[in-house]
N, C-alpha and C. Protein backbone atom coordinates (compact mmCIF):
# COMPACT_ATOMS: atom_id res chain seq x y z
N MET A 1 5.22 27.35 -2.61
CA MET A 1 5.72 26.05 -2.21
C MET A 1 6.63 25.50 -3.30
N VAL A 2 7.80 25.04 -2.94
CA VAL A 2 8.74 24.48 -3.90
C VAL A 2 8.28 23.08 -4.27
N GLU A 3 8.23 22.82 -5.57
CA GLU A 3 7.78 21.52 -6.04
C GLU A 3 8.89 20.49 -5.89
N LYS A 4 8.53 19.32 -5.40
CA LYS A 4 9.49 18.23 -5.26
C LYS A 4 9.66 17.55 -6.61
N ALA A 5 10.87 17.07 -6.84
CA ALA A 5 11.14 16.31 -8.06
C ALA A 5 10.40 14.98 -7.97
N LEU A 6 9.98 14.47 -9.11
CA LEU A 6 9.22 13.23 -9.14
C LEU A 6 10.03 12.05 -8.59
N LEU A 7 11.33 12.04 -8.85
CA LEU A 7 12.18 10.97 -8.31
C LEU A 7 12.20 11.02 -6.78
N ALA A 8 12.28 12.21 -6.23
CA ALA A 8 12.27 12.36 -4.77
C ALA A 8 10.95 11.86 -4.19
N ILE A 9 9.85 12.17 -4.85
CA ILE A 9 8.54 11.71 -4.39
C ILE A 9 8.45 10.19 -4.50
N PHE A 10 9.00 9.64 -5.58
CA PHE A 10 8.97 8.19 -5.76
C PHE A 10 9.76 7.49 -4.64
N LEU A 11 10.98 7.97 -4.38
CA LEU A 11 11.80 7.37 -3.33
C LEU A 11 11.15 7.53 -1.96
N GLU A 12 10.52 8.67 -1.75
CA GLU A 12 9.82 8.91 -0.50
C GLU A 12 8.68 7.91 -0.32
N GLY A 13 7.93 7.66 -1.38
CA GLY A 13 6.81 6.72 -1.31
C GLY A 13 7.25 5.28 -1.11
N VAL A 14 8.36 4.91 -1.72
CA VAL A 14 8.83 3.52 -1.62
C VAL A 14 9.51 3.26 -0.28
N PHE A 15 10.40 4.14 0.13
CA PHE A 15 11.23 3.86 1.30
C PHE A 15 10.88 4.69 2.53
N ILE A 16 10.90 5.99 2.40
CA ILE A 16 10.81 6.87 3.57
C ILE A 16 9.43 6.85 4.21
N LYS A 17 8.38 6.84 3.39
CA LYS A 17 7.02 6.79 3.92
C LYS A 17 6.37 5.45 3.61
N ASN A 18 7.15 4.38 3.65
CA ASN A 18 6.61 3.05 3.37
C ASN A 18 5.45 2.78 4.32
N PHE A 19 4.32 2.42 3.74
CA PHE A 19 3.12 2.29 4.54
C PHE A 19 3.12 1.08 5.45
N LEU A 20 3.79 0.02 5.06
CA LEU A 20 3.76 -1.18 5.89
C LEU A 20 4.73 -1.14 7.06
N ILE A 21 5.97 -0.80 6.82
CA ILE A 21 6.96 -0.95 7.89
C ILE A 21 7.54 0.35 8.41
N ILE A 22 7.09 1.47 7.92
CA ILE A 22 7.47 2.75 8.51
C ILE A 22 6.24 3.37 9.18
N GLN A 23 5.12 3.38 8.46
CA GLN A 23 3.91 3.99 9.02
C GLN A 23 2.96 2.96 9.64
N PHE A 24 3.24 1.68 9.43
CA PHE A 24 2.45 0.58 10.01
C PHE A 24 0.97 0.67 9.66
N LEU A 25 0.70 0.93 8.40
CA LEU A 25 -0.67 0.93 7.89
C LEU A 25 -0.86 -0.28 6.97
N GLY A 26 -1.99 -0.91 7.00
CA GLY A 26 -2.27 -2.04 6.13
C GLY A 26 -1.67 -3.34 6.62
N LEU A 27 -1.53 -3.50 7.92
CA LEU A 27 -0.87 -4.69 8.46
C LEU A 27 -1.71 -5.96 8.38
N CYS A 28 -3.01 -5.84 8.22
CA CYS A 28 -3.87 -7.03 8.15
C CYS A 28 -3.45 -7.91 6.97
N SER A 29 -3.38 -7.32 5.80
CA SER A 29 -2.96 -8.10 4.62
C SER A 29 -1.49 -8.45 4.69
N PHE A 30 -0.70 -7.61 5.32
CA PHE A 30 0.74 -7.85 5.45
C PHE A 30 1.00 -9.14 6.20
N VAL A 31 0.31 -9.36 7.28
CA VAL A 31 0.51 -10.58 8.07
C VAL A 31 -0.27 -11.75 7.47
N GLY A 32 -1.47 -11.49 6.96
CA GLY A 32 -2.33 -12.56 6.49
C GLY A 32 -1.98 -13.17 5.15
N VAL A 33 -1.45 -12.39 4.23
CA VAL A 33 -1.25 -12.86 2.86
C VAL A 33 0.21 -13.25 2.58
N THR A 34 1.12 -12.98 3.49
CA THR A 34 2.54 -13.22 3.21
C THR A 34 3.01 -14.62 3.58
N LYS A 35 2.11 -15.57 3.63
CA LYS A 35 2.54 -16.94 3.93
C LYS A 35 3.19 -17.60 2.71
N ASP A 36 2.83 -17.15 1.52
CA ASP A 36 3.50 -17.63 0.32
C ASP A 36 3.66 -16.49 -0.69
N VAL A 37 4.69 -16.60 -1.51
CA VAL A 37 5.06 -15.51 -2.42
C VAL A 37 3.99 -15.27 -3.49
N LYS A 38 3.37 -16.33 -3.97
CA LYS A 38 2.37 -16.18 -5.05
C LYS A 38 1.19 -15.32 -4.58
N SER A 39 0.68 -15.60 -3.41
CA SER A 39 -0.45 -14.81 -2.88
C SER A 39 -0.02 -13.38 -2.61
N ALA A 40 1.19 -13.22 -2.07
CA ALA A 40 1.70 -11.87 -1.78
C ALA A 40 1.86 -11.06 -3.06
N ALA A 41 2.34 -11.71 -4.12
CA ALA A 41 2.51 -11.02 -5.41
C ALA A 41 1.15 -10.62 -5.99
N GLY A 42 0.17 -11.50 -5.91
CA GLY A 42 -1.16 -11.19 -6.42
C GLY A 42 -1.80 -10.05 -5.66
N MET A 43 -1.70 -10.09 -4.34
CA MET A 43 -2.25 -9.02 -3.51
C MET A 43 -1.55 -7.71 -3.79
N SER A 44 -0.24 -7.77 -3.95
CA SER A 44 0.54 -6.56 -4.22
C SER A 44 0.15 -5.93 -5.55
N GLY A 45 -0.07 -6.76 -6.56
CA GLY A 45 -0.51 -6.23 -7.85
C GLY A 45 -1.85 -5.51 -7.73
N ALA A 46 -2.76 -6.11 -6.98
CA ALA A 46 -4.07 -5.48 -6.77
C ALA A 46 -3.92 -4.16 -6.01
N VAL A 47 -3.06 -4.14 -5.00
CA VAL A 47 -2.89 -2.92 -4.20
C VAL A 47 -2.21 -1.82 -5.01
N ILE A 48 -1.21 -2.18 -5.83
CA ILE A 48 -0.57 -1.17 -6.69
C ILE A 48 -1.62 -0.51 -7.59
N PHE A 49 -2.44 -1.34 -8.21
CA PHE A 49 -3.47 -0.81 -9.11
C PHE A 49 -4.43 0.10 -8.35
N VAL A 50 -4.92 -0.37 -7.20
CA VAL A 50 -5.89 0.43 -6.44
C VAL A 50 -5.26 1.72 -5.94
N MET A 51 -4.01 1.66 -5.44
CA MET A 51 -3.35 2.87 -4.95
C MET A 51 -3.15 3.89 -6.06
N ALA A 52 -2.67 3.43 -7.21
CA ALA A 52 -2.43 4.34 -8.33
C ALA A 52 -3.72 4.95 -8.85
N MET A 53 -4.73 4.12 -9.02
CA MET A 53 -6.00 4.63 -9.53
C MET A 53 -6.73 5.50 -8.50
N ALA A 54 -6.62 5.13 -7.22
CA ALA A 54 -7.25 5.94 -6.17
C ALA A 54 -6.58 7.31 -6.09
N ALA A 55 -5.26 7.34 -6.23
CA ALA A 55 -4.54 8.62 -6.21
C ALA A 55 -4.99 9.49 -7.38
N THR A 56 -5.13 8.88 -8.55
CA THR A 56 -5.55 9.61 -9.74
C THR A 56 -6.99 10.12 -9.61
N ALA A 57 -7.91 9.21 -9.33
CA ALA A 57 -9.32 9.58 -9.25
C ALA A 57 -9.60 10.55 -8.11
N SER A 58 -8.96 10.34 -6.99
CA SER A 58 -9.19 11.21 -5.84
C SER A 58 -8.63 12.61 -6.07
N TYR A 59 -7.50 12.70 -6.77
CA TYR A 59 -6.97 14.03 -7.09
C TYR A 59 -7.99 14.79 -7.94
N LEU A 60 -8.49 14.13 -8.98
CA LEU A 60 -9.46 14.78 -9.87
C LEU A 60 -10.73 15.16 -9.12
N LEU A 61 -11.22 14.25 -8.29
CA LEU A 61 -12.42 14.52 -7.50
C LEU A 61 -12.21 15.69 -6.55
N TYR A 62 -11.10 15.69 -5.84
CA TYR A 62 -10.83 16.73 -4.85
C TYR A 62 -10.61 18.08 -5.52
N THR A 63 -9.77 18.09 -6.57
CA THR A 63 -9.38 19.35 -7.22
C THR A 63 -10.51 19.98 -8.03
N TYR A 64 -11.26 19.15 -8.76
CA TYR A 64 -12.23 19.70 -9.70
C TYR A 64 -13.68 19.64 -9.22
N ILE A 65 -13.96 18.96 -8.12
CA ILE A 65 -15.33 18.92 -7.63
C ILE A 65 -15.42 19.44 -6.19
N LEU A 66 -14.64 18.86 -5.29
CA LEU A 66 -14.79 19.22 -3.88
C LEU A 66 -14.29 20.63 -3.57
N VAL A 67 -13.13 21.00 -4.08
CA VAL A 67 -12.58 22.34 -3.78
C VAL A 67 -13.43 23.44 -4.42
N PRO A 68 -13.76 23.37 -5.72
CA PRO A 68 -14.55 24.46 -6.31
C PRO A 68 -15.93 24.64 -5.67
N THR A 69 -16.53 23.54 -5.22
CA THR A 69 -17.87 23.65 -4.63
C THR A 69 -17.82 23.92 -3.13
N GLY A 70 -16.62 23.99 -2.56
CA GLY A 70 -16.47 24.27 -1.14
C GLY A 70 -16.89 23.11 -0.25
N MET A 71 -16.83 21.91 -0.78
CA MET A 71 -17.25 20.74 -0.01
C MET A 71 -16.07 19.84 0.36
N THR A 72 -14.97 20.46 0.72
CA THR A 72 -13.79 19.66 1.08
C THR A 72 -14.00 18.87 2.36
N PHE A 73 -15.00 19.19 3.13
CA PHE A 73 -15.31 18.43 4.33
C PHE A 73 -15.79 17.01 4.00
N LEU A 74 -16.16 16.79 2.74
CA LEU A 74 -16.59 15.46 2.29
C LEU A 74 -15.45 14.63 1.71
N ASP A 75 -14.21 15.10 1.87
CA ASP A 75 -13.10 14.41 1.23
C ASP A 75 -12.94 12.97 1.69
N LEU A 76 -13.00 12.73 2.98
CA LEU A 76 -12.78 11.38 3.50
C LEU A 76 -13.81 10.39 2.97
N ILE A 77 -15.08 10.74 3.06
CA ILE A 77 -16.13 9.83 2.59
C ILE A 77 -16.05 9.66 1.07
N SER A 78 -15.71 10.71 0.36
CA SER A 78 -15.57 10.63 -1.10
C SER A 78 -14.43 9.69 -1.48
N PHE A 79 -13.32 9.81 -0.78
CA PHE A 79 -12.17 8.95 -1.08
C PHE A 79 -12.48 7.48 -0.79
N ILE A 80 -13.22 7.23 0.28
CA ILE A 80 -13.59 5.85 0.62
C ILE A 80 -14.49 5.26 -0.46
N VAL A 81 -15.41 6.05 -0.98
CA VAL A 81 -16.30 5.57 -2.05
C VAL A 81 -15.48 5.26 -3.30
N VAL A 82 -14.53 6.12 -3.65
CA VAL A 82 -13.68 5.88 -4.81
C VAL A 82 -12.88 4.59 -4.63
N ILE A 83 -12.29 4.41 -3.46
CA ILE A 83 -11.50 3.21 -3.19
C ILE A 83 -12.38 1.96 -3.25
N ALA A 84 -13.56 2.02 -2.67
CA ALA A 84 -14.46 0.87 -2.68
C ALA A 84 -14.85 0.48 -4.11
N ALA A 85 -15.11 1.47 -4.94
CA ALA A 85 -15.46 1.19 -6.34
C ALA A 85 -14.28 0.54 -7.08
N LEU A 86 -13.08 1.03 -6.83
CA LEU A 86 -11.90 0.45 -7.49
C LEU A 86 -11.65 -0.98 -7.02
N VAL A 87 -11.84 -1.24 -5.75
CA VAL A 87 -11.65 -2.60 -5.23
C VAL A 87 -12.68 -3.55 -5.83
N GLN A 88 -13.91 -3.09 -5.99
CA GLN A 88 -14.92 -3.92 -6.62
C GLN A 88 -14.53 -4.27 -8.06
N LEU A 89 -13.95 -3.30 -8.76
CA LEU A 89 -13.47 -3.55 -10.12
C LEU A 89 -12.36 -4.59 -10.11
N VAL A 90 -11.39 -4.43 -9.23
CA VAL A 90 -10.28 -5.39 -9.15
C VAL A 90 -10.80 -6.77 -8.79
N GLU A 91 -11.69 -6.84 -7.82
CA GLU A 91 -12.24 -8.13 -7.40
C GLU A 91 -12.95 -8.83 -8.55
N PHE A 92 -13.72 -8.07 -9.32
CA PHE A 92 -14.43 -8.64 -10.47
C PHE A 92 -13.45 -9.19 -11.51
N VAL A 93 -12.42 -8.40 -11.83
CA VAL A 93 -11.44 -8.82 -12.84
C VAL A 93 -10.66 -10.05 -12.38
N VAL A 94 -10.21 -10.05 -11.13
CA VAL A 94 -9.44 -11.19 -10.61
C VAL A 94 -10.31 -12.44 -10.55
N ARG A 95 -11.54 -12.31 -10.07
CA ARG A 95 -12.44 -13.46 -9.98
C ARG A 95 -12.71 -14.06 -11.37
N LYS A 96 -12.85 -13.19 -12.36
CA LYS A 96 -13.18 -13.64 -13.72
C LYS A 96 -11.97 -14.24 -14.44
N ASN A 97 -10.78 -13.62 -14.26
CA ASN A 97 -9.61 -14.00 -15.05
C ASN A 97 -8.61 -14.90 -14.33
N ILE A 98 -8.51 -14.80 -13.02
CA ILE A 98 -7.54 -15.60 -12.27
C ILE A 98 -8.23 -16.20 -11.04
N PRO A 99 -9.10 -17.19 -11.25
CA PRO A 99 -9.87 -17.72 -10.12
C PRO A 99 -9.00 -18.33 -9.01
N SER A 100 -7.87 -18.92 -9.38
CA SER A 100 -7.00 -19.51 -8.34
C SER A 100 -6.45 -18.42 -7.41
N LEU A 101 -6.06 -17.28 -7.98
CA LEU A 101 -5.59 -16.18 -7.16
C LEU A 101 -6.73 -15.63 -6.31
N TYR A 102 -7.91 -15.54 -6.88
CA TYR A 102 -9.07 -15.06 -6.14
C TYR A 102 -9.33 -15.94 -4.91
N ARG A 103 -9.24 -17.26 -5.09
CA ARG A 103 -9.44 -18.17 -3.97
C ARG A 103 -8.32 -18.08 -2.94
N SER A 104 -7.08 -17.91 -3.41
CA SER A 104 -5.96 -17.86 -2.46
C SER A 104 -5.95 -16.57 -1.64
N LEU A 105 -6.45 -15.47 -2.21
CA LEU A 105 -6.50 -14.21 -1.47
C LEU A 105 -7.66 -14.19 -0.48
N GLY A 106 -8.71 -14.91 -0.80
CA GLY A 106 -9.84 -15.03 0.12
C GLY A 106 -10.41 -13.68 0.53
N ILE A 107 -10.59 -13.52 1.82
CA ILE A 107 -11.22 -12.31 2.37
C ILE A 107 -10.33 -11.08 2.23
N TYR A 108 -9.03 -11.27 2.01
CA TYR A 108 -8.11 -10.14 1.99
C TYR A 108 -8.29 -9.25 0.76
N LEU A 109 -8.79 -9.80 -0.35
CA LEU A 109 -9.01 -8.97 -1.54
C LEU A 109 -10.09 -7.91 -1.31
N PRO A 110 -11.28 -8.27 -0.83
CA PRO A 110 -12.25 -7.19 -0.57
C PRO A 110 -11.83 -6.28 0.58
N LEU A 111 -10.95 -6.77 1.45
CA LEU A 111 -10.49 -5.93 2.56
C LEU A 111 -9.55 -4.81 2.12
N ILE A 112 -9.14 -4.81 0.84
CA ILE A 112 -8.35 -3.67 0.35
C ILE A 112 -9.16 -2.39 0.51
N THR A 113 -10.48 -2.52 0.43
CA THR A 113 -11.36 -1.35 0.61
C THR A 113 -11.09 -0.67 1.95
N THR A 114 -10.89 -1.46 2.99
CA THR A 114 -10.66 -0.90 4.31
C THR A 114 -9.18 -0.83 4.66
N ASN A 115 -8.32 -1.09 3.69
CA ASN A 115 -6.88 -1.03 3.95
C ASN A 115 -6.50 0.44 4.13
N CYS A 116 -6.07 0.77 5.32
CA CYS A 116 -5.79 2.17 5.61
C CYS A 116 -4.58 2.69 4.84
N ALA A 117 -3.75 1.80 4.29
CA ALA A 117 -2.62 2.26 3.47
C ALA A 117 -3.13 2.92 2.19
N VAL A 118 -4.17 2.36 1.60
CA VAL A 118 -4.73 2.94 0.37
C VAL A 118 -5.32 4.32 0.67
N LEU A 119 -6.07 4.41 1.74
CA LEU A 119 -6.63 5.70 2.12
C LEU A 119 -5.52 6.67 2.52
N GLY A 120 -4.46 6.15 3.14
CA GLY A 120 -3.33 6.98 3.53
C GLY A 120 -2.66 7.65 2.34
N VAL A 121 -2.55 6.93 1.22
CA VAL A 121 -1.95 7.51 0.00
C VAL A 121 -2.74 8.73 -0.44
N VAL A 122 -4.04 8.56 -0.50
CA VAL A 122 -4.91 9.63 -0.98
C VAL A 122 -4.86 10.83 -0.04
N LEU A 123 -4.93 10.56 1.26
CA LEU A 123 -4.91 11.66 2.23
C LEU A 123 -3.57 12.38 2.25
N LEU A 124 -2.47 11.63 2.12
CA LEU A 124 -1.15 12.27 2.07
C LEU A 124 -0.97 13.12 0.81
N ASN A 125 -1.58 12.69 -0.29
CA ASN A 125 -1.53 13.51 -1.51
C ASN A 125 -2.20 14.86 -1.28
N VAL A 126 -3.35 14.84 -0.63
CA VAL A 126 -4.06 16.09 -0.35
C VAL A 126 -3.28 16.93 0.65
N GLN A 127 -2.81 16.29 1.72
CA GLN A 127 -2.07 17.01 2.76
C GLN A 127 -0.78 17.62 2.22
N SER A 128 -0.10 16.90 1.33
CA SER A 128 1.17 17.39 0.77
C SER A 128 0.94 18.38 -0.37
N GLU A 129 -0.31 18.58 -0.76
CA GLU A 129 -0.68 19.48 -1.85
C GLU A 129 0.04 19.12 -3.15
N TYR A 130 0.08 17.83 -3.46
CA TYR A 130 0.70 17.37 -4.70
C TYR A 130 -0.18 17.72 -5.90
N ASN A 131 0.49 18.01 -7.03
CA ASN A 131 -0.26 18.22 -8.26
C ASN A 131 -0.62 16.84 -8.82
N PHE A 132 -1.24 16.83 -10.01
CA PHE A 132 -1.73 15.57 -10.57
C PHE A 132 -0.59 14.57 -10.76
N MET A 133 0.49 14.96 -11.40
CA MET A 133 1.58 14.03 -11.68
C MET A 133 2.24 13.54 -10.39
N GLN A 134 2.42 14.43 -9.44
CA GLN A 134 3.02 14.05 -8.17
C GLN A 134 2.12 13.06 -7.42
N SER A 135 0.81 13.27 -7.49
CA SER A 135 -0.13 12.36 -6.85
C SER A 135 -0.05 10.96 -7.44
N VAL A 136 -0.01 10.90 -8.77
CA VAL A 136 0.07 9.61 -9.44
C VAL A 136 1.39 8.91 -9.11
N VAL A 137 2.48 9.65 -9.15
CA VAL A 137 3.80 9.07 -8.83
C VAL A 137 3.83 8.57 -7.39
N PHE A 138 3.29 9.35 -6.46
CA PHE A 138 3.28 8.91 -5.07
C PHE A 138 2.40 7.68 -4.89
N GLY A 139 1.27 7.62 -5.58
CA GLY A 139 0.40 6.44 -5.51
C GLY A 139 1.10 5.20 -6.02
N ILE A 140 1.78 5.32 -7.16
CA ILE A 140 2.52 4.18 -7.71
C ILE A 140 3.67 3.80 -6.78
N ALA A 141 4.39 4.79 -6.27
CA ALA A 141 5.53 4.53 -5.39
C ALA A 141 5.09 3.83 -4.11
N ALA A 142 3.99 4.27 -3.55
CA ALA A 142 3.48 3.62 -2.33
C ALA A 142 3.13 2.17 -2.62
N GLY A 143 2.56 1.91 -3.79
CA GLY A 143 2.26 0.54 -4.18
C GLY A 143 3.51 -0.29 -4.40
N VAL A 144 4.52 0.31 -4.99
CA VAL A 144 5.80 -0.40 -5.19
C VAL A 144 6.45 -0.70 -3.84
N GLY A 145 6.42 0.26 -2.93
CA GLY A 145 6.96 0.03 -1.59
C GLY A 145 6.21 -1.08 -0.88
N TYR A 146 4.90 -1.08 -1.01
CA TYR A 146 4.06 -2.14 -0.44
C TYR A 146 4.47 -3.49 -1.01
N THR A 147 4.66 -3.53 -2.33
CA THR A 147 5.03 -4.77 -3.01
C THR A 147 6.38 -5.28 -2.56
N ILE A 148 7.36 -4.40 -2.49
CA ILE A 148 8.71 -4.81 -2.07
C ILE A 148 8.66 -5.46 -0.70
N VAL A 149 7.99 -4.81 0.23
CA VAL A 149 7.93 -5.34 1.59
C VAL A 149 7.12 -6.64 1.65
N MET A 150 6.00 -6.69 0.93
CA MET A 150 5.20 -7.92 0.91
C MET A 150 6.01 -9.10 0.37
N LEU A 151 6.73 -8.87 -0.73
CA LEU A 151 7.51 -9.96 -1.32
C LEU A 151 8.69 -10.35 -0.44
N MET A 152 9.32 -9.38 0.20
CA MET A 152 10.41 -9.70 1.12
C MET A 152 9.88 -10.53 2.30
N MET A 153 8.77 -10.10 2.86
CA MET A 153 8.18 -10.81 3.99
C MET A 153 7.75 -12.22 3.59
N ALA A 154 7.10 -12.35 2.45
CA ALA A 154 6.64 -13.66 2.00
C ALA A 154 7.82 -14.58 1.71
N SER A 155 8.87 -14.05 1.13
CA SER A 155 10.05 -14.87 0.84
C SER A 155 10.70 -15.36 2.12
N ILE A 156 10.84 -14.49 3.08
CA ILE A 156 11.44 -14.88 4.36
C ILE A 156 10.56 -15.91 5.07
N ARG A 157 9.26 -15.69 5.07
CA ARG A 157 8.36 -16.64 5.74
C ARG A 157 8.35 -17.99 5.04
N GLU A 158 8.41 -17.98 3.70
CA GLU A 158 8.46 -19.24 2.97
C GLU A 158 9.75 -19.99 3.25
N ARG A 159 10.86 -19.28 3.23
CA ARG A 159 12.16 -19.90 3.50
C ARG A 159 12.26 -20.41 4.94
N SER A 160 11.59 -19.73 5.85
CA SER A 160 11.70 -20.14 7.25
C SER A 160 11.00 -21.46 7.54
N THR A 161 10.21 -21.95 6.60
CA THR A 161 9.59 -23.26 6.80
C THR A 161 10.62 -24.38 6.72
N PHE A 162 11.80 -24.09 6.18
CA PHE A 162 12.84 -25.11 6.04
C PHE A 162 13.82 -25.13 7.20
N VAL A 163 13.65 -24.25 8.16
CA VAL A 163 14.55 -24.20 9.31
C VAL A 163 13.78 -24.55 10.58
N SER A 164 14.52 -24.94 11.58
CA SER A 164 13.91 -25.30 12.86
C SER A 164 13.65 -24.04 13.67
N ILE A 165 12.38 -23.79 13.95
CA ILE A 165 11.97 -22.61 14.71
C ILE A 165 11.24 -23.10 15.95
N PRO A 166 11.58 -22.56 17.10
CA PRO A 166 10.87 -22.98 18.33
C PRO A 166 9.36 -22.77 18.19
N SER A 167 8.62 -23.70 18.70
CA SER A 167 7.15 -23.63 18.56
C SER A 167 6.56 -22.39 19.22
N SER A 168 7.26 -21.84 20.19
CA SER A 168 6.73 -20.66 20.90
C SER A 168 6.69 -19.41 20.03
N ILE A 169 7.49 -19.37 18.95
CA ILE A 169 7.45 -18.17 18.10
C ILE A 169 6.97 -18.45 16.69
N ARG A 170 6.52 -19.66 16.40
CA ARG A 170 5.98 -19.95 15.07
C ARG A 170 4.67 -19.20 14.86
N GLY A 171 4.40 -18.86 13.62
CA GLY A 171 3.14 -18.20 13.29
C GLY A 171 3.22 -16.69 13.42
N LEU A 172 2.25 -16.13 14.13
CA LEU A 172 2.14 -14.68 14.26
C LEU A 172 3.35 -14.04 14.96
N PRO A 173 3.87 -14.60 16.05
CA PRO A 173 5.06 -13.99 16.65
C PRO A 173 6.25 -13.94 15.68
N GLN A 174 6.40 -14.98 14.90
CA GLN A 174 7.47 -15.02 13.90
C GLN A 174 7.25 -13.93 12.85
N ALA A 175 6.01 -13.75 12.42
CA ALA A 175 5.71 -12.73 11.42
C ALA A 175 6.05 -11.33 11.95
N PHE A 176 5.71 -11.07 13.20
CA PHE A 176 6.01 -9.75 13.78
C PHE A 176 7.51 -9.56 14.01
N LEU A 177 8.21 -10.64 14.32
CA LEU A 177 9.67 -10.55 14.47
C LEU A 177 10.33 -10.20 13.13
N ILE A 178 9.87 -10.85 12.07
CA ILE A 178 10.40 -10.54 10.73
C ILE A 178 10.05 -9.11 10.34
N ALA A 179 8.82 -8.70 10.63
CA ALA A 179 8.40 -7.32 10.32
C ALA A 179 9.25 -6.31 11.07
N THR A 180 9.60 -6.63 12.29
CA THR A 180 10.45 -5.73 13.08
C THR A 180 11.82 -5.57 12.43
N MET A 181 12.39 -6.69 11.99
CA MET A 181 13.71 -6.62 11.35
C MET A 181 13.65 -5.85 10.03
N LEU A 182 12.60 -6.05 9.26
CA LEU A 182 12.44 -5.30 8.01
C LEU A 182 12.27 -3.81 8.31
N SER A 183 11.51 -3.50 9.33
CA SER A 183 11.31 -2.10 9.70
C SER A 183 12.62 -1.44 10.11
N LEU A 184 13.43 -2.15 10.87
CA LEU A 184 14.73 -1.61 11.28
C LEU A 184 15.61 -1.35 10.06
N ALA A 185 15.52 -2.21 9.05
CA ALA A 185 16.32 -2.01 7.84
C ALA A 185 15.84 -0.79 7.07
N PHE A 186 14.51 -0.61 6.96
CA PHE A 186 13.96 0.49 6.18
C PHE A 186 14.07 1.83 6.88
N VAL A 187 13.99 1.84 8.21
CA VAL A 187 13.99 3.11 8.94
C VAL A 187 15.30 3.86 8.73
N ASN A 188 16.35 3.18 8.35
CA ASN A 188 17.63 3.84 8.10
C ASN A 188 17.59 4.76 6.89
N TYR A 189 16.59 4.58 6.01
CA TYR A 189 16.47 5.47 4.86
C TYR A 189 16.09 6.88 5.26
N PHE A 190 15.54 7.05 6.46
CA PHE A 190 15.24 8.39 6.93
C PHE A 190 16.50 9.25 6.97
N TRP A 191 17.62 8.65 7.25
CA TRP A 191 18.86 9.39 7.44
C TRP A 191 19.73 9.38 6.20
N VAL A 192 19.49 8.45 5.27
CA VAL A 192 20.36 8.32 4.10
C VAL A 192 19.90 9.18 2.93
N ILE A 193 18.59 9.22 2.68
CA ILE A 193 18.07 9.91 1.51
C ILE A 193 17.54 11.29 1.93
N PRO A 194 18.23 12.37 1.59
CA PRO A 194 17.69 13.69 1.91
C PRO A 194 16.61 14.09 0.93
N ILE A 195 15.50 14.52 1.42
CA ILE A 195 14.39 14.95 0.54
C ILE A 195 14.02 16.37 0.90
């Protein structure tokens, strides 16, 4: 198998395989936390950390424990346990050091555990047979892509409070309309960036 360059993997994680608006994974936090930029930035920071650390820990677990012992059938449950432990760590740190952010994120912070985008990073690393460095780069890139989209969505939603919007599309319909436009913008990267 020909190894992909790290830059190609990074661009793929940010744009081509963007979990929010290309693969539509992790939409709960995408719609729920993007009402203001500060909350979106805090959530994005937590997700970047969890994605990068989950990619790292899961690679080590899969490569050095599950494969040698022939227990690769336990990969999904093992990855979920790793992600849950990392989210508990993030939740503890945020609650202790940034209580205002902890309150503003509310239920969405512990829901990172069930965020399918985080699990998607880990599973795509295994499926793509990435080595350690490629796994870490893809985990960070997926988090950066998540952050870019979250901040774009939050900025647009914040700015839209200053314009007149018909009551029939305020709220959730407006969020999905914005998400659709962002998705249309990102989907063009499939044709522009050859990987």
